[in-house]
Amino acid sequence: MNIYTKILKNNSDLLDTNPSIYFAPGRVNLIGEHVDYNGGNVFPTAINLGTYAFVTKRSDKEFHLISENFRQIGKKIVTTDTLDYKKERSWANFFSGMLKALLSKNLKITHGLNIVVYGTLPNSSGLSSSASLELLIGVLLKDQYDLDISQLELVKTALDVENKYIGVNCGIMDQFAIGMSKKDYAIYLNTDTLSYDLVPLILGEYTLVIANTNKKRALANSKYNERRNECETGLDILNSAGANIKYLCQLNSDEFAIMSSNIKDNTIRRRVKHIVTEGDRTKLAVTALKSKNLKTFGDLINLSHDSLKNDYEVSCLELDTLVDSFRKHGSIGARMTGAGFGGCVIALIETKESSNIINKVKDEYQNKIGYNADFYKCYTSDGARKITKEEL
Ligand code: GLA
């Protein structure tokens, strides 16, 4: 049974035979990790795993929501009377948050909606299922109510909802990649100015694989905030020493080398070193990819992981096990992607060897960690949008 038939069958009380369908992808970041809140450049791409919404109009002004992935939670009903965050609303807070934000941008509700959401992204895996859901809701509300808002404005709105309504203090990378991506490209984004360049993701003989550690990311949020604070401390110290910068990524590695001794605390100095060197690596990596120099691109991906592991300290045994195993079996570049502390690894491996390599990495991971990792070949995707039944 295909997705369409299954969703309609399971939700026959909510959906008729002709729902509007929307899709928002997940994302992986190729390089440029933890720099989006330091004014740096990131290089993510949207992926074919993501979140779907099946939507029909209601005759009243209520919103009835079901998640196919969390059917046990049951139907959530949202009305415009109570749009503040409510714990018991569970995943539907992403809906109430986006609705509230768009109402303040002139969204006029003419009818209610039945919405069934279905996700193919593994949850809490660092592939941005939250940002995917936010942008999904953004595009569906824009379409249903003919809201005059640009895709970039939806991206900024989603970030605002994530930061202020959901309460996660992330940077703009995920929402931007999910909103603005183009199939077959990665986005080279300057997170300070939001200027960007779509770079063809041409990998020649190589395939990009995503491997999910399946580790529960328990401490991710507090550690993420701790890193942000450490970066702010580093920025303050450098500015007190005369750097005169708004963001750490305004410094390159050479400029930092001259100033680094001003940071006496070894931990803060290593955090800043990661940010500054990652900024340089990202620029070099994009140049390497553009000139089809995949070996250099892979080397920089490897260096990025080592820096995230040793200096930024956001990796973990599970991520390192996958990275080491991929490298041992011939990957030319493997690194953790996203915030870290669990989640996913990306690896560039030779296409003709890919099944062989994946099997070896799978066994090694299972033997060392005691449970399975999941593997996905990575296909790029267009950003969040309305789709047809045939595109499912
Ligand atoms: C998470 C955040 C992003 C970014 C990455 C690390 O995915 O949501 O904004 O900071 O971590 O690069």
CSV table of C-alpha atoms and ligand atoms in Angstrom, one decimal:
chain,number,residue,atom,x,y,z
A,1,MET,CA,0.0,0.0,0.0
A,2,ASN,CA,1.5,3.4,-0.9
A,3,ILE,CA,1.7,6.3,1.6
A,4,TYR,CA,-1.3,8.1,0.1
A,5,THR,CA,-3.7,5.1,0.3
A,6,LYS,CA,-2.5,4.3,3.8
A,7,ILE,CA,-2.9,7.8,5.1
A,8,LEU,CA,-6.4,8.1,3.6
A,9,LYS,CA,-7.4,4.7,4.9
A,10,ASN,CA,-6.2,5.3,8.5
A,11,ASN,CA,-7.7,8.8,8.6
A,12,SER,CA,-11.0,8.4,6.7
A,13,ASP,CA,-12.8,10.4,9.4
A,14,LEU,CA,-10.6,13.5,8.7
A,15,LEU,CA,-9.6,13.3,5.1
A,16,ASP,CA,-11.6,13.0,1.9
A,17,THR,CA,-10.2,11.6,-1.3
A,18,ASN,CA,-8.6,14.8,-2.4
A,19,PRO,CA,-6.5,16.3,0.3
A,20,SER,CA,-3.9,19.0,-0.5
A,21,ILE,CA,-0.4,17.6,0.1
A,22,TYR,CA,2.7,19.4,1.4
A,23,PHE,CA,6.3,18.3,2.0
A,24,ALA,CA,9.2,19.7,4.0
A,25,PRO,CA,12.5,18.0,3.8
A,26,GLY,CA,15.0,17.3,6.6
A,27,ARG,CA,18.6,18.5,6.2
A,28,VAL,CA,22.2,17.4,6.6
A,29,ASN,CA,25.0,19.9,7.0
A,30,LEU,CA,28.1,19.0,4.9
A,31,ILE,CA,30.4,21.3,6.7
A,32,GLY,CA,30.3,24.5,8.8
A,33,GLU,CA,29.2,23.1,12.2
A,34,HIS,CA,28.2,25.2,15.2
A,35,VAL,CA,29.1,28.4,13.2
A,36,ASP,CA,25.6,29.6,12.4
A,37,TYR,CA,25.3,31.3,15.8
A,38,ASN,CA,28.7,32.8,15.3
A,39,GLY,CA,28.0,34.6,12.0
A,40,GLY,CA,29.8,32.0,9.9
A,41,ASN,CA,29.2,30.2,6.6
A,42,VAL,CA,27.4,26.8,6.6
A,43,PHE,CA,26.9,24.3,3.8
A,44,PRO,CA,23.8,22.2,4.3
A,45,THR,CA,21.5,20.4,1.8
A,46,ALA,CA,17.9,19.3,2.2
A,47,ILE,CA,17.3,15.6,1.9
A,48,ASN,CA,14.5,13.4,0.6
A,49,LEU,CA,13.5,12.2,4.1
A,50,GLY,CA,11.1,14.7,5.6
A,51,THR,CA,7.6,15.5,6.8
A,52,TYR,CA,4.3,15.4,4.8
A,53,ALA,CA,1.0,17.0,5.5
A,54,PHE,CA,-2.4,15.9,4.1
A,55,VAL,CA,-4.9,18.7,4.4
A,56,THR,CA,-8.6,19.2,3.9
A,57,LYS,CA,-10.8,22.2,4.7
A,58,ARG,CA,-13.4,22.2,7.5
A,59,SER,CA,-16.7,24.1,7.6
A,60,ASP,CA,-15.9,25.5,11.1
A,61,LYS,CA,-12.8,27.4,12.2
A,62,GLU,CA,-11.1,24.6,14.1
A,63,PHE,CA,-7.9,22.8,13.4
A,64,HIS,CA,-7.9,19.0,13.9
A,65,LEU,CA,-4.5,17.4,13.8
A,66,ILE,CA,-3.3,13.8,13.8
A,67,SER,CA,0.3,12.6,13.6
A,68,GLU,CA,0.5,9.3,11.7
A,69,ASN,CA,3.8,8.7,13.6
A,70,PHE,CA,2.2,9.3,17.1
A,71,ARG,CA,-1.2,7.9,16.6
A,72,GLN,CA,-1.3,6.9,20.3
A,73,ILE,CA,-1.3,10.6,21.2
A,74,GLY,CA,-4.6,10.9,19.5
A,75,LYS,CA,-6.2,13.9,17.8
A,76,LYS,CA,-5.2,17.4,18.9
A,77,ILE,CA,-7.7,20.2,18.4
A,78,VAL,CA,-6.4,23.8,18.2
A,79,THR,CA,-8.5,26.9,18.1
A,80,THR,CA,-7.3,30.5,17.8
A,81,ASP,CA,-8.6,31.2,21.4
A,82,THR,CA,-5.7,29.5,23.0
A,83,LEU,CA,-2.5,29.6,21.0
A,84,ASP,CA,0.0,29.8,23.8
A,85,TYR,CA,2.5,26.9,24.3
A,86,LYS,CA,0.9,24.0,26.2
A,87,LYS,CA,2.8,21.0,27.2
A,88,GLU,CA,-0.1,18.6,26.7
A,89,ARG,CA,-0.5,19.8,23.1
A,90,SER,CA,2.7,17.8,22.4
A,91,TRP,CA,3.9,17.9,18.8
A,92,ALA,CA,1.0,20.1,17.8
A,93,ASN,CA,2.7,23.0,19.6
A,94,PHE,CA,4.7,23.4,16.3
A,95,PHE,CA,1.3,24.1,14.6
A,96,SER,CA,0.0,26.5,17.3
A,97,GLY,CA,3.3,28.3,17.3
A,98,MET,CA,3.5,28.8,13.6
A,99,LEU,CA,-0.2,29.7,13.4
A,100,LYS,CA,0.2,32.3,16.2
A,101,ALA,CA,3.2,33.8,14.4
A,102,LEU,CA,1.5,34.0,11.0
A,103,LEU,CA,-1.7,35.5,12.5
A,104,SER,CA,0.5,38.4,13.6
A,105,LYS,CA,1.7,38.7,10.0
A,106,ASN,CA,-1.8,39.2,8.6
A,107,LEU,CA,-3.0,35.6,8.1
A,108,LYS,CA,-6.8,35.6,7.9
A,109,ILE,CA,-8.5,32.4,8.8
A,110,THR,CA,-11.5,31.8,6.5
A,111,HIS,CA,-12.0,28.1,7.4
A,112,GLY,CA,-10.6,25.4,9.7
A,113,LEU,CA,-8.4,22.5,8.6
A,114,ASN,CA,-8.0,18.8,9.1
A,115,ILE,CA,-4.3,18.0,9.0
A,116,VAL,CA,-2.6,14.6,9.0
A,117,VAL,CA,1.2,14.8,9.4
A,118,TYR,CA,3.4,11.9,8.5
A,119,GLY,CA,7.2,12.0,8.9
A,120,THR,CA,9.9,9.8,7.4
A,121,LEU,CA,12.8,11.4,9.4
A,122,PRO,CA,14.0,9.5,12.4
A,123,ASN,CA,13.2,11.6,15.4
A,124,SER,CA,15.9,13.2,17.5
A,125,SER,CA,18.5,12.1,15.0
A,126,GLY,CA,19.9,15.6,14.2
A,127,LEU,CA,18.2,15.7,10.7
A,128,SER,CA,16.0,18.6,11.8
A,129,SER,CA,12.6,17.1,12.2
A,130,SER,CA,11.5,20.1,14.1
A,131,ALA,CA,12.5,22.7,11.5
A,132,SER,CA,10.9,20.4,8.9
A,133,LEU,CA,7.6,20.4,10.7
A,134,GLU,CA,7.7,24.2,11.2
A,135,LEU,CA,8.3,24.9,7.5
A,136,LEU,CA,5.7,22.3,6.5
A,137,ILE,CA,3.1,24.2,8.6
A,138,GLY,CA,4.4,27.5,7.2
A,139,VAL,CA,3.9,26.5,3.6
A,140,LEU,CA,0.5,24.9,4.2
A,141,LEU,CA,-0.9,27.9,6.0
A,142,LYS,CA,0.5,30.2,3.4
A,143,ASP,CA,-1.2,28.2,0.6
A,144,GLN,CA,-4.5,27.6,2.4
A,145,TYR,CA,-5.0,31.2,3.2
A,146,ASP,CA,-3.2,32.9,0.3
A,147,LEU,CA,-0.9,34.7,2.7
A,148,ASP,CA,1.4,37.2,1.0
A,149,ILE,CA,4.7,36.1,2.5
A,150,SER,CA,8.0,35.1,1.0
A,151,GLN,CA,9.7,31.8,1.6
A,152,LEU,CA,12.5,33.6,3.3
A,153,GLU,CA,10.0,35.3,5.6
A,154,LEU,CA,8.6,31.9,6.5
A,155,VAL,CA,12.1,30.7,7.3
A,156,LYS,CA,12.7,33.6,9.7
A,157,THR,CA,9.2,33.0,11.2
A,158,ALA,CA,10.0,29.3,11.8
A,159,LEU,CA,13.3,30.2,13.5
A,160,ASP,CA,11.5,32.7,15.7
A,161,VAL,CA,9.0,30.1,16.7
A,162,GLU,CA,11.8,27.5,17.4
A,163,ASN,CA,13.7,30.1,19.5
A,164,LYS,CA,10.9,31.9,21.4
A,165,TYR,CA,7.9,29.5,21.4
A,166,ILE,CA,9.4,26.0,21.4
A,167,GLY,CA,12.3,27.4,23.4
A,168,VAL,CA,15.3,26.0,21.5
A,169,ASN,CA,18.1,28.5,21.0
A,170,CYS,CA,19.3,27.3,17.6
A,171,GLY,CA,20.8,29.3,14.7
A,172,ILE,CA,19.2,29.8,11.3
A,173,MET,CA,20.9,26.9,9.4
A,174,ASP,CA,18.2,24.3,9.6
A,175,GLN,CA,15.2,26.4,8.8
A,176,PHE,CA,17.1,28.1,6.0
A,177,ALA,CA,18.2,24.8,4.4
A,178,ILE,CA,14.7,23.3,4.7
A,179,GLY,CA,13.0,26.4,3.3
A,180,MET,CA,15.4,27.4,0.5
A,181,SER,CA,17.1,24.3,-0.8
A,182,LYS,CA,17.1,23.1,-4.4
A,183,LYS,CA,17.4,19.5,-5.5
A,184,ASP,CA,21.0,18.6,-6.6
A,185,TYR,CA,22.5,21.6,-4.8
A,186,ALA,CA,23.9,22.4,-1.4
A,187,ILE,CA,23.4,25.9,0.0
A,188,TYR,CA,26.5,27.9,0.9
A,189,LEU,CA,24.9,30.4,3.3
A,190,ASN,CA,26.4,33.4,5.1
A,191,THR,CA,24.5,33.3,8.4
A,192,ASP,CA,25.3,36.9,9.1
A,193,THR,CA,24.0,38.5,5.9
A,194,LEU,CA,21.8,35.6,4.7
A,195,SER,CA,23.3,35.9,1.3
A,196,TYR,CA,23.7,32.5,-0.3
A,197,ASP,CA,25.0,30.6,-3.2
A,198,LEU,CA,23.5,27.3,-4.6
A,199,VAL,CA,26.5,25.0,-5.3
A,200,PRO,CA,25.9,21.8,-7.5
A,201,LEU,CA,26.4,18.8,-5.3
A,202,ILE,CA,28.4,16.8,-7.9
A,203,LEU,CA,30.1,13.9,-6.2
A,204,GLY,CA,31.4,12.0,-9.2
A,205,GLU,CA,32.3,8.4,-8.2
A,206,TYR,CA,31.2,9.0,-4.6
A,207,THR,CA,27.9,8.7,-2.7
A,208,LEU,CA,27.0,10.5,0.4
A,209,VAL,CA,25.7,8.2,3.1
A,210,ILE,CA,23.9,9.2,6.3
A,211,ALA,CA,24.3,6.9,9.3
A,212,ASN,CA,22.1,7.4,12.4
A,213,THR,CA,23.7,6.3,15.7
A,214,ASN,CA,20.2,5.8,17.2
A,215,LYS,CA,21.6,7.2,20.4
A,216,LYS,CA,19.1,9.1,22.5
A,217,ARG,CA,20.2,12.7,22.6
A,218,ALA,CA,19.4,13.4,26.3
A,219,LEU,CA,21.7,16.3,27.1
A,220,ALA,CA,21.9,17.9,23.6
A,221,ASN,CA,19.9,21.0,24.5
A,222,SER,CA,21.7,22.0,27.6
A,223,LYS,CA,25.1,21.2,26.1
A,224,TYR,CA,24.2,23.2,23.0
A,225,ASN,CA,23.4,26.3,25.2
A,226,GLU,CA,26.6,25.7,27.1
A,227,ARG,CA,28.6,25.9,23.9
A,228,ARG,CA,26.8,29.1,22.8
A,229,ASN,CA,27.7,30.7,26.2
A,230,GLU,CA,31.3,29.6,25.8
A,231,CYS,CA,31.4,31.3,22.4
A,232,GLU,CA,30.0,34.5,23.9
A,233,THR,CA,32.6,34.4,26.6
A,234,GLY,CA,35.3,34.0,24.0
A,235,LEU,CA,33.9,36.8,21.9
A,236,ASP,CA,33.9,39.2,25.0
A,237,ILE,CA,37.5,38.3,25.9
A,238,LEU,CA,38.7,38.9,22.3
A,239,ASN,CA,36.8,42.2,22.1
A,240,SER,CA,38.3,43.3,25.4
A,241,ALA,CA,41.7,42.6,23.9
A,242,GLY,CA,40.8,44.9,21.0
A,243,ALA,CA,39.4,42.5,18.3
A,244,ASN,CA,36.4,44.7,17.6
A,245,ILE,CA,34.2,42.0,16.1
A,246,LYS,CA,30.5,41.2,16.2
A,247,TYR,CA,30.9,37.5,15.6
A,248,LEU,CA,33.8,35.0,16.1
A,249,CYS,CA,33.6,34.0,12.5
A,250,GLN,CA,34.9,37.5,11.5
A,251,LEU,CA,38.3,36.2,12.5
A,252,ASN,CA,40.2,33.7,10.3
A,253,SER,CA,42.7,31.2,11.7
A,254,ASP,CA,45.7,33.5,11.2
A,255,GLU,CA,44.1,36.4,13.0
A,256,PHE,CA,43.0,34.2,15.8
A,257,ALA,CA,46.5,32.7,16.2
A,258,ILE,CA,47.8,36.3,17.0
A,259,MET,CA,45.1,36.9,19.6
A,260,SER,CA,44.5,33.5,21.1
A,261,SER,CA,46.8,34.0,24.1
A,262,ASN,CA,44.4,36.6,25.4
A,263,ILE,CA,42.1,33.7,26.2
A,264,LYS,CA,43.7,32.1,29.3
A,265,ASP,CA,41.0,29.5,29.8
A,266,ASN,CA,42.0,26.5,27.8
A,267,THR,CA,38.5,25.2,27.3
A,268,ILE,CA,37.2,28.6,25.9
A,269,ARG,CA,40.3,28.9,23.7
A,270,ARG,CA,39.6,25.5,22.2
A,271,ARG,CA,36.0,26.3,21.6
A,272,VAL,CA,36.9,29.5,19.8
A,273,LYS,CA,39.6,27.7,17.8
A,274,HIS,CA,37.0,25.3,16.5
A,275,ILE,CA,34.7,28.1,15.4
A,276,VAL,CA,37.5,30.1,13.7
A,277,THR,CA,39.1,27.1,11.9
A,278,GLU,CA,35.7,25.7,10.9
A,279,GLY,CA,34.9,29.0,9.2
A,280,ASP,CA,38.1,28.6,7.2
A,281,ARG,CA,37.5,24.9,6.4
A,282,THR,CA,34.0,25.6,5.1
A,283,LYS,CA,35.3,28.2,2.6
A,284,LEU,CA,38.0,25.9,1.4
A,285,ALA,CA,35.6,23.0,1.2
A,286,VAL,CA,33.2,24.9,-1.0
A,287,THR,CA,36.0,25.9,-3.3
A,288,ALA,CA,37.2,22.3,-3.4
A,289,LEU,CA,33.7,21.0,-4.3
A,290,LYS,CA,33.3,23.7,-7.0
A,291,SER,CA,36.5,22.6,-8.6
A,292,LYS,CA,35.5,18.9,-8.3
A,293,ASN,CA,38.4,18.2,-6.0
A,294,LEU,CA,36.6,15.6,-3.9
A,295,LYS,CA,39.7,14.4,-2.1
A,296,THR,CA,40.3,17.9,-0.6
A,297,PHE,CA,36.6,18.2,0.2
A,298,GLY,CA,36.8,14.9,2.0
A,299,ASP,CA,39.9,15.9,3.9
A,300,LEU,CA,38.2,19.0,5.2
A,301,ILE,CA,35.2,17.0,6.3
A,302,ASN,CA,37.5,14.8,8.3
A,303,LEU,CA,39.3,17.8,9.9
A,304,SER,CA,35.9,19.2,10.8
A,305,HIS,CA,35.0,16.1,12.7
A,306,ASP,CA,38.3,16.0,14.5
A,307,SER,CA,37.9,19.6,15.6
A,308,LEU,CA,34.3,19.0,16.8
A,309,LYS,CA,35.5,16.0,18.7
A,310,ASN,CA,38.7,17.4,20.3
A,311,ASP,CA,38.2,21.1,20.5
A,312,TYR,CA,34.5,21.7,20.5
A,313,GLU,CA,33.7,18.4,22.3
A,314,VAL,CA,30.3,17.8,20.9
A,315,SER,CA,31.0,14.3,19.6
A,316,CYS,CA,30.5,11.0,21.5
A,317,LEU,CA,31.5,7.4,21.4
A,318,GLU,CA,28.7,6.4,19.0
A,319,LEU,CA,29.5,9.1,16.5
A,320,ASP,CA,33.3,8.5,16.7
A,321,THR,CA,32.7,4.8,16.3
A,322,LEU,CA,30.9,5.3,13.0
A,323,VAL,CA,33.3,7.9,11.8
A,324,ASP,CA,36.4,5.8,12.6
A,325,SER,CA,34.8,2.7,11.0
A,326,PHE,CA,33.9,4.6,7.8
A,327,ARG,CA,37.4,5.9,7.5
A,328,LYS,CA,38.9,2.5,8.1
A,329,HIS,CA,36.9,1.1,5.3
A,330,GLY,CA,37.8,3.7,2.7
A,331,SER,CA,35.6,6.7,3.2
A,332,ILE,CA,37.4,9.8,1.9
A,333,GLY,CA,35.5,12.0,4.4
A,334,ALA,CA,33.3,11.2,7.4
A,335,ARG,CA,32.0,13.5,10.2
A,336,MET,CA,29.2,14.0,12.6
A,337,THR,CA,26.5,16.4,11.3
A,338,GLY,CA,24.3,18.7,13.2
A,339,ALA,CA,24.5,19.6,16.9
A,340,GLY,CA,26.2,16.4,18.0
A,341,PHE,CA,25.9,14.4,21.3
A,342,GLY,CA,24.3,11.6,19.2
A,343,GLY,CA,22.4,12.0,15.9
A,344,CYS,CA,24.0,11.3,12.5
A,345,VAL,CA,27.2,10.9,10.7
A,346,ILE,CA,27.7,11.7,7.0
A,347,ALA,CA,30.3,9.8,5.0
A,348,LEU,CA,31.6,10.1,1.4
A,349,ILE,CA,32.2,6.6,0.1
A,350,GLU,CA,32.9,5.2,-3.3
A,351,THR,CA,29.6,4.3,-5.0
A,352,LYS,CA,30.7,0.9,-6.3
A,353,GLU,CA,31.9,-0.1,-2.8
A,354,SER,CA,29.0,1.5,-0.9
A,355,SER,CA,27.0,-1.7,0.1
A,356,ASN,CA,30.2,-3.4,1.1
A,357,ILE,CA,31.4,-0.5,3.2
A,358,ILE,CA,28.0,0.0,4.9
A,359,ASN,CA,27.8,-3.7,5.8
A,360,LYS,CA,31.2,-3.6,7.5
A,361,VAL,CA,30.5,-0.4,9.4
A,362,LYS,CA,27.1,-1.8,10.4
A,363,ASP,CA,28.8,-4.9,11.9
A,364,GLU,CA,31.5,-3.0,13.7
A,365,TYR,CA,29.0,-0.5,15.2
A,366,GLN,CA,26.7,-3.3,16.4
A,367,ASN,CA,29.7,-5.2,18.0
A,368,LYS,CA,31.1,-2.2,19.8
A,369,ILE,CA,27.9,-0.3,20.8
A,370,GLY,CA,25.5,-3.1,21.2
A,371,TYR,CA,22.7,-1.9,19.0
A,372,ASN,CA,22.2,-1.0,15.4
A,373,ALA,CA,22.9,2.1,13.4
A,374,ASP,CA,20.7,2.9,10.4
A,375,PHE,CA,22.0,3.8,7.0
A,376,TYR,CA,20.5,6.0,4.3
A,377,LYS,CA,21.9,7.0,0.9
A,378,CYS,CA,21.4,10.7,0.8
A,379,TYR,CA,19.3,12.2,-2.0
A,380,THR,CA,18.9,16.0,-2.2
A,381,SER,CA,15.6,17.7,-2.3
A,382,ASP,CA,13.8,20.9,-3.1
A,383,GLY,CA,12.7,23.0,-0.1
A,384,ALA,CA,9.3,23.0,1.7
A,385,ARG,CA,6.4,23.1,-0.8
A,386,LYS,CA,3.1,21.9,-2.0
A,387,ILE,CA,3.3,18.6,-3.9
A,388,THR,CA,1.1,16.5,-6.0
A,389,LYS,CA,-0.1,12.9,-5.2
A,390,GLU,CA,2.2,11.7,-8.0
A,391,GLU,CA,5.3,13.1,-6.3
A,392,LEU,CA,4.8,11.0,-3.2
B,1,GLA,C1,21.6,22.4,15.4
B,1,GLA,C2,21.0,23.8,15.3
B,1,GLA,C3,21.7,24.6,14.2
B,1,GLA,C4,23.2,24.5,14.2
B,1,GLA,C5,23.7,23.1,14.4
B,1,GLA,C6,25.1,23.0,14.6
B,1,GLA,O1,21.2,21.7,14.3
B,1,GLA,O2,19.6,23.7,15.1
B,1,GLA,O3,21.2,25.9,14.2
B,1,GLA,O4,23.7,25.3,15.3
B,1,GLA,O5,23.0,22.4,15.5
B,1,GLA,O6,25.8,23.4,13.5
